[in-house]
Short mmCIF file of C-alpha atoms in Angstrom, two decimals:
data_model
loop_
_atom_site.label_atom_id
_atom_site.label_comp_id
_atom_site.label_asym_id
_atom_site.label_seq_id
_atom_site.Cartn_x
_atom_site.Cartn_y
_atom_site.Cartn_z
CA THR A 16 13.38 23.07 11.35
CA PHE A 17 15.78 23.16 14.27
CA PRO A 18 17.24 26.42 15.52
CA LEU A 19 19.66 27.83 12.87
CA SER A 20 18.11 25.34 10.40
CA PRO A 21 20.95 22.83 10.21
CA LYS A 22 20.88 20.82 6.95
CA TRP A 23 23.19 18.58 4.90
CA LYS A 24 25.40 20.73 2.66
CA LYS A 25 25.41 18.02 -0.05
CA GLU A 26 22.88 15.99 -2.00
CA ASP A 27 24.50 12.58 -1.53
CA VAL A 28 23.89 11.42 2.03
CA THR A 29 25.02 8.03 3.34
CA TYR A 30 23.39 5.82 5.92
CA ARG A 31 24.39 2.68 7.75
CA ILE A 32 22.26 0.19 9.69
CA LEU A 33 24.36 -0.68 12.72
CA ASN A 34 22.15 -3.41 14.20
CA TYR A 35 18.71 -5.01 13.94
CA THR A 36 15.65 -5.58 16.09
CA PRO A 37 14.76 -9.23 16.76
CA ASP A 38 11.09 -8.25 16.30
CA MET A 39 11.39 -8.29 12.51
CA LEU A 40 13.18 -10.10 9.66
CA GLN A 41 16.38 -8.25 8.80
CA ALA A 42 15.20 -7.88 5.23
CA ASP A 43 12.01 -6.21 6.51
CA VAL A 44 14.05 -3.78 8.62
CA GLU A 45 16.17 -2.88 5.60
CA GLU A 46 13.09 -2.50 3.40
CA ALA A 47 11.30 -0.29 5.95
CA ILE A 48 14.31 2.03 6.23
CA ALA A 49 14.90 2.14 2.48
CA LYS A 50 11.21 3.01 1.93
CA ALA A 51 11.46 5.72 4.59
CA PHE A 52 14.45 7.29 2.83
CA GLN A 53 12.64 7.07 -0.48
CA LEU A 54 9.78 9.18 0.91
CA TRP A 55 12.22 12.05 1.36
CA SER A 56 14.31 11.50 -1.78
CA SER A 57 11.16 11.52 -3.91
CA VAL A 58 10.45 15.18 -3.03
CA THR A 59 14.01 16.60 -2.82
CA PRO A 60 17.29 16.47 -4.78
CA LEU A 61 18.74 14.26 -2.01
CA ARG A 62 20.12 10.82 -2.79
CA PHE A 63 20.67 8.21 -0.05
CA THR A 64 23.28 5.51 -0.27
CA ARG A 65 23.62 2.66 2.15
CA VAL A 66 27.11 1.81 3.37
CA TYR A 67 28.10 -1.27 5.34
CA SER A 68 31.15 -0.11 7.26
CA GLY A 69 32.86 2.97 8.62
CA GLN A 70 31.17 6.27 9.44
CA ALA A 71 28.00 7.21 7.55
CA ASP A 72 26.18 10.52 7.80
CA ILE A 73 23.13 8.81 9.31
CA MET A 74 23.90 5.91 11.64
CA ILE A 75 20.78 3.86 12.46
CA SER A 76 20.61 1.64 15.55
CA PHE A 77 18.26 -0.09 17.99
CA ALA A 78 18.92 0.28 21.70
CA SER A 79 17.04 0.35 25.00
CA GLY A 80 17.41 2.44 28.16
CA PHE A 81 20.76 4.25 28.44
CA HIS A 82 22.52 3.93 25.11
CA GLY A 83 25.42 6.35 25.05
CA ASP A 84 23.71 9.71 24.57
CA PHE A 85 22.10 11.86 27.24
CA TYR A 86 18.59 10.77 26.32
CA PRO A 87 17.88 7.27 27.64
CA PHE A 88 14.83 5.41 26.37
CA ASP A 89 11.97 4.64 28.72
CA GLY A 90 10.83 1.05 28.17
CA PRO A 91 7.67 0.05 26.28
CA GLY A 92 5.45 2.95 25.16
CA GLY A 93 6.26 6.60 25.82
CA THR A 94 9.28 7.56 23.70
CA LEU A 95 9.62 5.28 20.65
CA ALA A 96 12.74 6.75 19.01
CA HIS A 97 14.73 9.92 18.52
CA ALA A 98 17.13 11.36 15.94
CA TYR A 99 19.59 14.24 15.77
CA PRO A 100 19.67 17.14 13.29
CA PRO A 101 22.30 17.14 10.49
CA GLY A 102 25.87 17.52 11.71
CA SER A 103 29.08 15.61 12.39
CA ASN A 104 29.40 12.63 14.73
CA ILE A 105 26.02 11.99 16.37
CA GLY A 106 24.46 14.54 14.02
CA GLY A 107 21.87 12.85 11.78
CA ASP A 108 21.90 9.61 13.76
CA ALA A 109 18.59 7.83 14.49
CA HIS A 110 18.02 5.60 17.54
CA PHE A 111 15.02 3.25 17.95
CA ASP A 112 13.85 1.96 21.33
CA GLU A 113 14.33 -1.80 21.31
CA ASP A 114 11.80 -2.10 24.16
CA GLU A 115 9.04 -1.37 21.64
CA ASN A 116 7.47 -4.07 19.46
CA TRP A 117 8.58 -3.14 15.93
CA THR A 118 6.42 -4.40 13.08
CA LYS A 119 6.49 -4.52 9.30
CA PHE A 120 2.77 -3.85 9.07
CA THR A 121 0.61 -1.44 11.04
CA THR A 122 -1.00 -3.56 13.70
CA TYR A 123 -2.59 -2.63 17.01
CA ASN A 124 0.06 -4.32 19.07
CA GLY A 125 3.22 -2.89 17.57
CA TYR A 126 4.71 0.19 15.95
CA SER A 127 5.32 0.38 12.20
CA LEU A 128 9.10 0.70 11.77
CA PHE A 129 8.52 2.35 8.39
CA LEU A 130 6.35 5.14 9.86
CA VAL A 131 8.64 5.82 12.83
CA ALA A 132 11.79 5.66 10.68
CA ALA A 133 10.27 8.07 8.16
CA HIS A 134 9.55 10.49 11.02
CA GLU A 135 13.00 10.15 12.59
CA LEU A 136 14.78 10.54 9.26
CA GLY A 137 12.87 13.80 8.88
CA HIS A 138 14.83 14.94 11.95
CA SER A 139 18.07 13.48 10.53
CA LEU A 140 17.51 15.75 7.52
CA GLY A 141 16.79 18.83 9.64
CA LEU A 142 13.03 18.92 10.23
CA GLY A 143 11.59 19.63 13.68
CA HIS A 144 8.09 18.72 14.84
CA SER A 145 4.91 19.83 13.15
CA ASN A 146 1.70 20.56 15.05
CA VAL A 147 -0.37 19.73 11.98
CA LEU A 148 -2.42 16.66 12.96
CA GLY A 149 -1.76 13.98 10.34
CA ALA A 150 1.65 15.36 9.33
CA LEU A 151 4.44 12.79 9.40
CA MET A 152 6.46 15.13 11.64
CA TYR A 153 3.64 15.32 14.21
CA PRO A 154 5.28 14.20 17.47
CA ILE A 155 2.68 11.56 18.43
CA TYR A 156 2.62 8.14 16.73
CA MET A 157 -0.51 7.78 14.58
CA ALA A 158 -1.13 4.24 13.33
CA ARG A 159 -2.17 4.36 9.68
CA ASP A 160 -2.17 2.23 6.56
CA THR A 161 1.35 2.34 5.14
CA ARG A 162 0.84 0.33 1.94
CA ASP A 163 0.85 3.29 -0.40
CA TYR A 164 1.70 5.97 2.13
CA LYS A 165 2.08 9.45 0.65
CA LEU A 166 4.10 12.22 2.35
CA PRO A 167 1.63 14.86 3.65
CA GLN A 168 1.93 18.33 2.12
CA ASP A 169 3.07 19.91 5.39
CA ASP A 170 6.12 17.63 5.40
CA ILE A 171 6.83 18.24 1.71
CA ASP A 172 6.71 22.01 2.32
CA GLY A 173 9.09 21.65 5.26
CA ILE A 174 11.71 19.52 3.57
CA GLN A 175 11.62 21.54 0.34
CA ALA A 176 12.15 24.73 2.36
CA LEU A 177 15.49 23.15 3.32
CA TYR A 178 16.53 21.34 0.12
CA GLY A 179 14.29 22.50 -2.73
CA ARG A 180 12.51 20.26 -5.23
CA PRO A 181 13.87 17.14 -6.95
CA LYS A 182 15.83 17.84 -10.15
CA GLU A 183 15.50 14.64 -12.11
CA PRO A 184 12.73 12.08 -11.67
CA PRO A 185 12.66 10.83 -8.08
CA ALA A 186 15.79 8.80 -7.39
CA LEU A 187 15.46 5.40 -5.76
CA PRO A 188 17.90 4.97 -2.90
CA THR A 189 21.02 3.61 -4.58
CA LYS A 190 22.56 0.53 -3.06
CA ALA A 191 26.26 0.71 -2.25
CA PHE A 192 28.63 -2.10 -3.15
CA PRO A 193 27.49 -5.42 -1.75
CA PRO A 194 28.81 -5.82 1.79
CA GLN A 195 32.52 -6.77 1.78
CA GLU A 196 32.10 -8.09 5.30
CA PRO A 197 29.34 -10.04 7.02
CA THR A 198 26.65 -7.71 8.29
CA GLU A 199 27.30 -6.27 11.72
CA MET A 200 25.19 -8.75 13.60
CA THR A 201 24.67 -12.45 13.31
CA PRO A 202 21.24 -12.77 11.86
CA ALA A 203 18.81 -12.55 14.77
CA GLU A 204 16.17 -15.26 15.16
CA ALA A 205 13.89 -14.53 12.26
CA THR A 206 10.55 -13.72 13.68
CA THR A 207 7.72 -14.54 11.36
CA GLU A 208 5.68 -11.39 11.33
CA MET A 209 2.02 -12.04 11.95
CA PRO A 210 0.14 -11.07 8.81
CA PRO A 211 -1.36 -7.67 9.44
CA ARG A 212 -4.49 -8.20 11.50
CA LYS A 213 -7.41 -6.09 10.61
CA GLU A 214 -7.27 -2.92 12.67
CA PRO A 215 -9.82 -3.41 15.45
CA THR A 216 -12.14 -0.67 14.40
CA GLU A 217 -15.44 0.01 15.96
CA THR A 218 -18.09 -1.93 14.06
CA THR A 219 -19.64 0.81 11.99
CA PRO A 220 -22.64 -0.77 10.30
CA SER A 221 -24.20 1.32 7.56
CA LYS A 222 -26.43 2.95 10.16
CA ALA A 223 -24.82 3.48 13.55
CA PRO A 224 -27.02 1.70 16.14
CA VAL A 225 -28.97 4.08 18.30
CA ARG A 226 -28.31 4.07 22.06
CA PRO A 227 -31.20 2.23 23.77
CA GLN A 228 -33.28 4.23 26.24
CA ASP A 229 -32.15 3.98 29.86
CA CYS A 230 -35.51 2.54 30.93
CA ASP A 231 -36.05 0.26 27.96
CA PRO A 232 -37.44 -2.90 29.65
CA HIS A 233 -35.49 -5.05 27.21
CA LEU A 234 -32.15 -3.32 27.86
CA SER A 235 -29.23 -5.78 28.26
CA PHE A 236 -25.48 -5.17 28.59
CA ASP A 237 -22.26 -6.55 27.14
CA ALA A 238 -20.12 -5.84 30.22
CA ILE A 239 -20.25 -3.95 33.52
CA THR A 240 -17.49 -2.84 35.89
CA THR A 241 -16.83 -0.53 38.77
CA LEU A 242 -14.14 2.11 38.32
CA ARG A 243 -12.87 4.18 41.26
CA GLY A 244 -16.24 4.10 42.98
CA GLU A 245 -18.30 4.63 39.85
CA THR A 246 -20.10 1.96 37.80
CA LEU A 247 -19.82 1.70 34.01
CA PHE A 248 -22.33 -0.24 31.91
CA PHE A 249 -21.22 -1.14 28.36
CA LYS A 250 -23.25 -1.99 25.26
CA GLY A 251 -21.71 -1.79 21.77
CA SER A 252 -19.83 1.51 21.69
CA TYR A 253 -22.01 3.06 24.42
CA VAL A 254 -21.28 3.59 28.10
CA TRP A 255 -23.77 4.42 30.87
CA ARG A 256 -21.86 5.98 33.77
CA LYS A 257 -23.36 5.91 37.26
CA SER A 258 -21.49 7.97 39.82
CA PRO A 259 -22.11 8.26 43.57
CA TYR A 260 -21.26 11.94 43.15
CA PHE A 261 -24.04 12.79 40.69
CA SER A 262 -27.70 11.73 40.66
CA ASP A 263 -28.22 11.38 36.91
CA ILE A 264 -26.74 8.78 34.58
CA GLU A 265 -24.04 10.13 32.23
CA HIS A 266 -24.12 8.90 28.62
CA ASP A 267 -20.71 8.40 27.00
CA THR A 268 -18.97 6.28 24.39
CA ILE A 269 -16.02 3.98 24.87
CA SER A 270 -13.93 6.08 22.47
CA SER A 271 -14.47 9.19 24.60
CA PHE A 272 -12.57 7.52 27.44
CA TRP A 273 -10.21 5.18 25.57
CA PRO A 274 -9.92 6.29 21.91
CA SER A 275 -7.80 3.34 20.85
CA LEU A 276 -10.00 0.61 22.39
CA VAL A 277 -12.43 -1.37 20.26
CA ALA A 278 -16.16 -1.25 20.88
CA GLY A 279 -18.21 -4.22 22.01
CA PHE A 280 -16.50 -5.52 25.14
CA ASP A 281 -17.36 -9.06 26.21
CA ALA A 282 -16.44 -8.53 29.86
CA ALA A 283 -14.81 -6.08 32.27
CA TYR A 284 -13.77 -6.02 35.92
CA GLU A 285 -11.86 -3.82 38.36
CA VAL A 286 -9.09 -4.78 40.76
CA ASP A 287 -9.72 -1.85 43.05
CA LYS A 288 -6.55 -2.13 45.12
CA ARG A 289 -4.45 -1.86 41.97
CA ASP A 290 -6.57 0.89 40.44
CA ARG A 291 -6.79 -1.36 37.39
CA VAL A 292 -9.67 -2.30 35.10
CA LEU A 293 -9.43 -5.12 32.58
CA PHE A 294 -11.49 -5.18 29.38
CA PHE A 295 -12.04 -8.33 27.34
CA LYS A 296 -12.92 -8.71 23.67
CA ASP A 297 -12.72 -12.01 21.82
CA ASN A 298 -9.50 -13.68 22.91
CA HIS A 299 -7.67 -10.50 23.94
CA TYR A 300 -7.71 -8.23 26.98
CA TRP A 301 -6.50 -4.75 27.88
CA ALA A 302 -5.62 -3.20 31.26
CA VAL A 303 -6.35 0.46 31.95
CA SER A 304 -5.75 2.76 34.86
CA GLY A 305 -8.19 5.66 34.57
CA TYR A 306 -7.84 6.87 31.01
CA SER A 307 -4.41 5.27 30.43
CA ILE A 308 -4.05 1.94 28.67
CA GLU A 309 -1.13 0.06 30.19
CA PRO A 310 1.72 -0.54 27.73
CA GLY A 311 2.14 -4.02 26.27
CA PHE A 312 -1.59 -4.63 25.83
CA PRO A 313 -3.65 -6.23 24.35
CA LYS A 314 -2.60 -9.67 25.50
CA PRO A 315 -4.14 -13.06 24.68
CA ILE A 316 -6.54 -14.38 27.35
CA GLN A 317 -4.49 -17.57 27.40
CA ASN A 318 -1.98 -15.50 29.43
CA LEU A 319 -4.48 -15.77 32.29
CA GLY A 320 -4.55 -19.55 32.04
CA PHE A 321 -7.48 -20.17 29.71
CA PRO A 322 -7.12 -23.17 27.37
CA THR A 323 -6.95 -22.32 23.67
CA SER A 324 -10.45 -23.83 23.33
CA VAL A 325 -11.80 -20.72 25.07
CA ARG A 326 -12.06 -18.05 22.37
CA LYS A 327 -13.92 -15.45 24.42
CA ILE A 328 -15.40 -14.96 27.86
CA ASP A 329 -18.94 -13.85 28.68
CA ALA A 330 -18.43 -12.00 31.96
CA ALA A 331 -15.98 -11.37 34.78
CA VAL A 332 -16.23 -10.09 38.33
CA HIS A 333 -13.65 -9.58 41.07
CA ASP A 334 -14.24 -10.27 44.75
CA GLU A 335 -12.06 -7.85 46.70
CA ASN A 336 -12.39 -9.89 49.90
CA THR A 337 -11.08 -13.17 48.56
CA LYS A 338 -8.87 -11.59 45.85
CA LYS A 339 -10.50 -14.03 43.44
CA THR A 340 -11.87 -13.12 40.02
CA TYR A 341 -14.65 -15.24 38.52
CA PHE A 342 -14.72 -15.67 34.74
CA PHE A 343 -17.94 -16.95 33.14
CA VAL A 344 -17.84 -18.92 29.87
CA GLY A 345 -21.01 -20.63 28.68
CA ASN A 346 -22.48 -22.62 31.58
CA LYS A 347 -19.13 -22.84 33.42
CA TYR A 348 -16.94 -20.50 35.44
CA TRP A 349 -13.28 -20.24 36.40
CA SER A 350 -11.73 -18.76 39.55
CA PHE A 351 -8.54 -16.69 39.08
CA ASN A 352 -6.28 -15.82 41.99
CA GLU A 353 -5.18 -12.18 41.57
CA ASN A 354 -2.38 -12.63 44.11
CA THR A 355 -0.74 -15.57 42.37
CA GLN A 356 -2.01 -14.42 38.97
CA SER A 357 -3.09 -17.95 38.15
CA MET A 358 -6.26 -20.00 37.66
CA GLU A 359 -7.34 -21.97 40.69
CA ARG A 360 -7.35 -25.77 40.62
CA GLY A 361 -10.60 -27.65 40.17
CA TYR A 362 -12.01 -25.20 37.64
CA PRO A 363 -13.96 -24.74 35.47
CA ARG A 364 -17.07 -25.67 37.45
CA LYS A 365 -20.73 -25.47 36.46
CA ILE A 366 -22.28 -22.12 37.35
CA ALA A 367 -25.59 -23.75 38.32
CA SER A 368 -23.93 -26.13 40.79
CA ASP A 369 -22.40 -23.30 42.85
CA PHE A 370 -24.63 -20.30 42.24
CA HIS A 371 -28.09 -21.59 43.06
CA GLY A 372 -30.78 -20.07 40.92
CA ILE A 373 -28.40 -19.00 38.15
CA GLY A 374 -29.31 -21.64 35.63
CA HIS A 375 -28.10 -19.88 32.46
CA THR A 376 -25.17 -18.07 30.91
CA VAL A 377 -24.01 -14.73 32.34
CA ASP A 378 -23.77 -11.71 29.99
CA ALA A 379 -22.16 -9.38 32.54
CA ALA A 380 -21.28 -9.42 36.22
CA LEU A 381 -20.83 -6.74 38.86
CA GLN A 382 -19.68 -6.70 42.48
CA LYS A 383 -21.18 -3.87 44.54
CA ASN A 384 -21.62 -3.38 48.28
CA GLY A 385 -20.63 -6.95 49.04
CA LEU A 386 -23.09 -8.52 46.61
CA PHE A 387 -22.75 -10.04 43.15
CA TYR A 388 -25.05 -9.04 40.32
CA PHE A 389 -25.28 -11.44 37.39
CA PHE A 390 -26.87 -10.09 34.23
CA HIS A 391 -28.67 -12.27 31.71
CA GLY A 392 -30.54 -10.46 28.97
CA ALA A 393 -32.90 -7.86 30.46
CA ASN A 394 -32.70 -9.40 33.95
CA GLN A 395 -30.14 -9.35 36.73
CA TYR A 396 -29.79 -11.66 39.72
CA GLU A 397 -28.53 -10.39 43.08
CA VAL A 398 -26.42 -13.05 44.80
CA ASP A 399 -24.86 -13.16 48.23
CA ILE A 400 -21.09 -13.50 47.64
CA LYS A 401 -20.38 -15.74 50.61
CA SER A 402 -23.31 -18.15 50.42
CA LYS A 403 -23.61 -17.79 46.64
CA LYS A 404 -27.39 -17.85 47.24
CA LEU A 405 -29.81 -15.96 45.00
CA ILE A 406 -31.41 -13.05 46.85
CA ARG A 407 -33.66 -11.47 44.23
CA LYS A 408 -34.21 -10.93 40.52
CA MET A 409 -34.54 -7.43 38.97
CA LYS A 410 -34.51 -5.69 35.60
CA SER A 411 -30.99 -5.12 34.26
CA ASN A 412 -31.49 -1.35 34.23
CA SER A 413 -32.74 -1.07 37.79
CA TRP A 414 -29.56 0.99 38.47
CA PHE A 415 -30.88 3.80 36.29
CA ASN A 416 -33.62 4.93 38.71
CA CYS A 417 -36.33 3.93 36.22
CA PHE B 16 -12.88 9.89 36.47
CA PRO B 17 -12.21 10.54 40.16
CA VAL B 18 -8.46 10.77 40.66
CA VAL B 19 -6.81 8.52 43.22
CA PRO B 20 -4.76 10.97 45.47
CA GLU B 21 -1.35 9.30 45.18
CA LYS B 22 -2.18 9.02 41.50
CA GLU B 23 -2.34 12.82 41.30
CA LYS B 24 1.19 13.17 42.67
CA GLU B 25 2.45 10.50 40.25
CA GLU B 26 0.79 12.27 37.34
CA MET B 27 2.28 15.62 38.33
CA GLN B 28 5.73 14.00 38.36
CA PHE B 29 5.06 12.42 34.98
CA ALA B 30 3.94 15.74 33.52
CA LYS B 31 7.00 17.54 34.92
CA LYS B 32 9.29 14.97 33.26
CA TYR B 33 7.36 15.27 29.99
CA LEU B 34 7.64 19.07 29.98
CA GLU B 35 11.36 18.86 30.79
CA ASN B 36 11.91 16.44 27.91
CA PHE B 37 9.83 18.14 25.27
CA TYR B 38 9.17 21.73 26.33
CA ASP B 39 12.44 22.76 27.94
CA PHE B 40 10.79 23.12 31.36
CA LYS B 41 13.21 23.77 34.20
CA GLU B 42 11.84 23.70 37.72
CA GLU B 43 12.98 26.98 39.19
CA LYS B 44 14.67 26.50 42.54
CA SER B 45 14.87 30.26 43.09
CA SER B 46 12.29 31.59 45.50
CA LEU B 47 12.17 34.76 43.41
CA LEU B 48 9.69 33.26 40.96
CA LYS B 49 7.81 31.66 43.82
CA ARG B 50 7.55 35.05 45.54
CA LYS B 51 6.29 36.52 42.31
CA ASN B 52 3.89 33.63 42.32
CA LEU B 53 4.84 32.84 38.70
CA ASN B 54 4.02 29.28 37.83
CA PRO B 55 6.51 28.21 35.13
CA MET B 56 4.92 24.78 34.94
CA ALA B 57 1.53 26.25 34.08
CA ASP B 58 3.22 28.28 31.34
CA LYS B 59 4.78 25.15 29.88
CA ILE B 60 1.47 23.27 30.10
CA ARG B 61 -0.10 26.14 28.18
CA GLU B 62 2.68 25.89 25.58
CA MET B 63 2.10 22.14 25.16
CA GLN B 64 -1.70 22.54 25.04
CA SER B 65 -1.32 25.22 22.39
CA PHE B 66 1.03 23.02 20.31
CA PHE B 67 -1.48 20.15 20.31
CA GLY B 68 -4.53 22.35 19.81
CA LEU B 69 -5.96 21.52 23.23
CA GLU B 70 -7.92 24.04 25.26
CA VAL B 71 -5.21 26.28 26.76
CA THR B 72 -5.88 26.25 30.50
CA GLY B 73 -2.45 25.79 32.06
CA GLU B 74 -4.03 23.01 34.13
CA LEU B 75 -3.09 19.36 34.01
CA ASN B 76 -6.55 18.09 33.04
CA HIS B 77 -7.18 14.57 31.80
CA LYS B 78 -7.12 15.43 28.10
CA THR B 79 -3.70 17.06 28.52
CA LEU B 80 -2.42 14.11 30.52
CA ALA B 81 -3.83 11.63 28.03
CA MET B 82 -2.01 13.46 25.22
CA MET B 83 1.22 13.31 27.26
CA LYS B 84 0.85 9.54 27.58
CA GLN B 85 0.56 8.89 23.85
CA PRO B 86 3.52 7.02 22.28
CA ARG B 87 5.70 9.62 20.57
CA CYS B 88 9.07 10.71 19.22
CA GLY B 89 11.73 11.54 21.79
CA MET B 90 12.66 14.83 20.16
CA PRO B 91 11.54 18.05 21.91
CA ASP B 92 8.64 19.94 20.39
CA ILE B 93 10.18 23.34 20.83
CA ARG B 94 13.96 23.03 21.07
CA SER B 95 16.69 20.85 19.54
CA TYR B 96 18.94 18.73 21.72
CA SER B 97 21.91 20.65 23.08
#
């Protein structure tokens, strides 16, 4: 609880929804909040009643940046919402950061309003944060399936320490009189929520694939990129890390660096000057800086200028000198101008017509020491960036000191 | 990963803000603490690491920083809003 354990001195608590997020249908906002209240009323004697005007105990609103209290929101990511412990005026109120993408379902590119509201209403009722991983009152947002979400025991213990157990069978939140006045806001543009996409989980076949040996002559890669002077080779969920600072190759997994990223990248490249690496999977891409995934990702690859007919890319490589990034799709390639953030005219072009000696698709591409390396299966092709001429052919894992 | 120098300064600023918001960290202006070589920020980092079950080192390592960058509730972890 909060210091001095503030709580509501009554069992009937009112709430009012002051405004709505344009990210969701109003009805979905109301349902998410009602469900969140029901989580708490089902384990306590509390009853929650929605009112449509005047002062309610718990005033719920969406806002961004500075919004009238001393705790401004911080744009996408970071702080998602906050709420005040029971008390008069701002006491009990819950504020949601409108700069987030609020969703009805748990998806990987938005925050479940139900989950965050349930957490914030815990504060509105007097609970502080829990350090029990998996508890609803744990401070960090944990995406999870909310269809038949059950309140974790730690949260039940906490709220019952304040209000005791329910007397009669769990009460559904009672609706107040139908609104006498039109709702506070003109209905926002209804946004049709995307049906919940399957959570991008790492493909976990019955038997997890074994990491291939470093010097397996058939070793091929999904994607390769530099990162702050190091080189990372990706295959499935595995990463081979080659660092100029250490002689041996480090063996990692994608989830050890970026827990929320899916396995099985299609392509990756670094824009060194921006300390930024982009990962591609299917028709989405993510941007990371070190271990941090930039907020607002993933984004559709069409944002980069690909036509909708392109559903995934095979490889990508950035040329720091020209500020151009080459994307390889099938037997063609595109050139993307990182300065203007747009595709160059006259593309796509055939790979074979510009890169002599590269007569096939490219699985992965790397730029190192002023040369391009195009990977195809267990082979790689070293190409001079300027002349685009083939210099030599090697095994893909020649970087592993085999 | 190797840390880009200006990145380190940025991350220290970010961590300071995080600890102010959620762990009631106040950067002591007084030279007294500095003379005593007490490092209040390391104490607060330890407090945050302990709350999240991280290895308590008092150093801003990448796991601690990664935890600080997770999307979260705006309420403090150890003190209610004044």
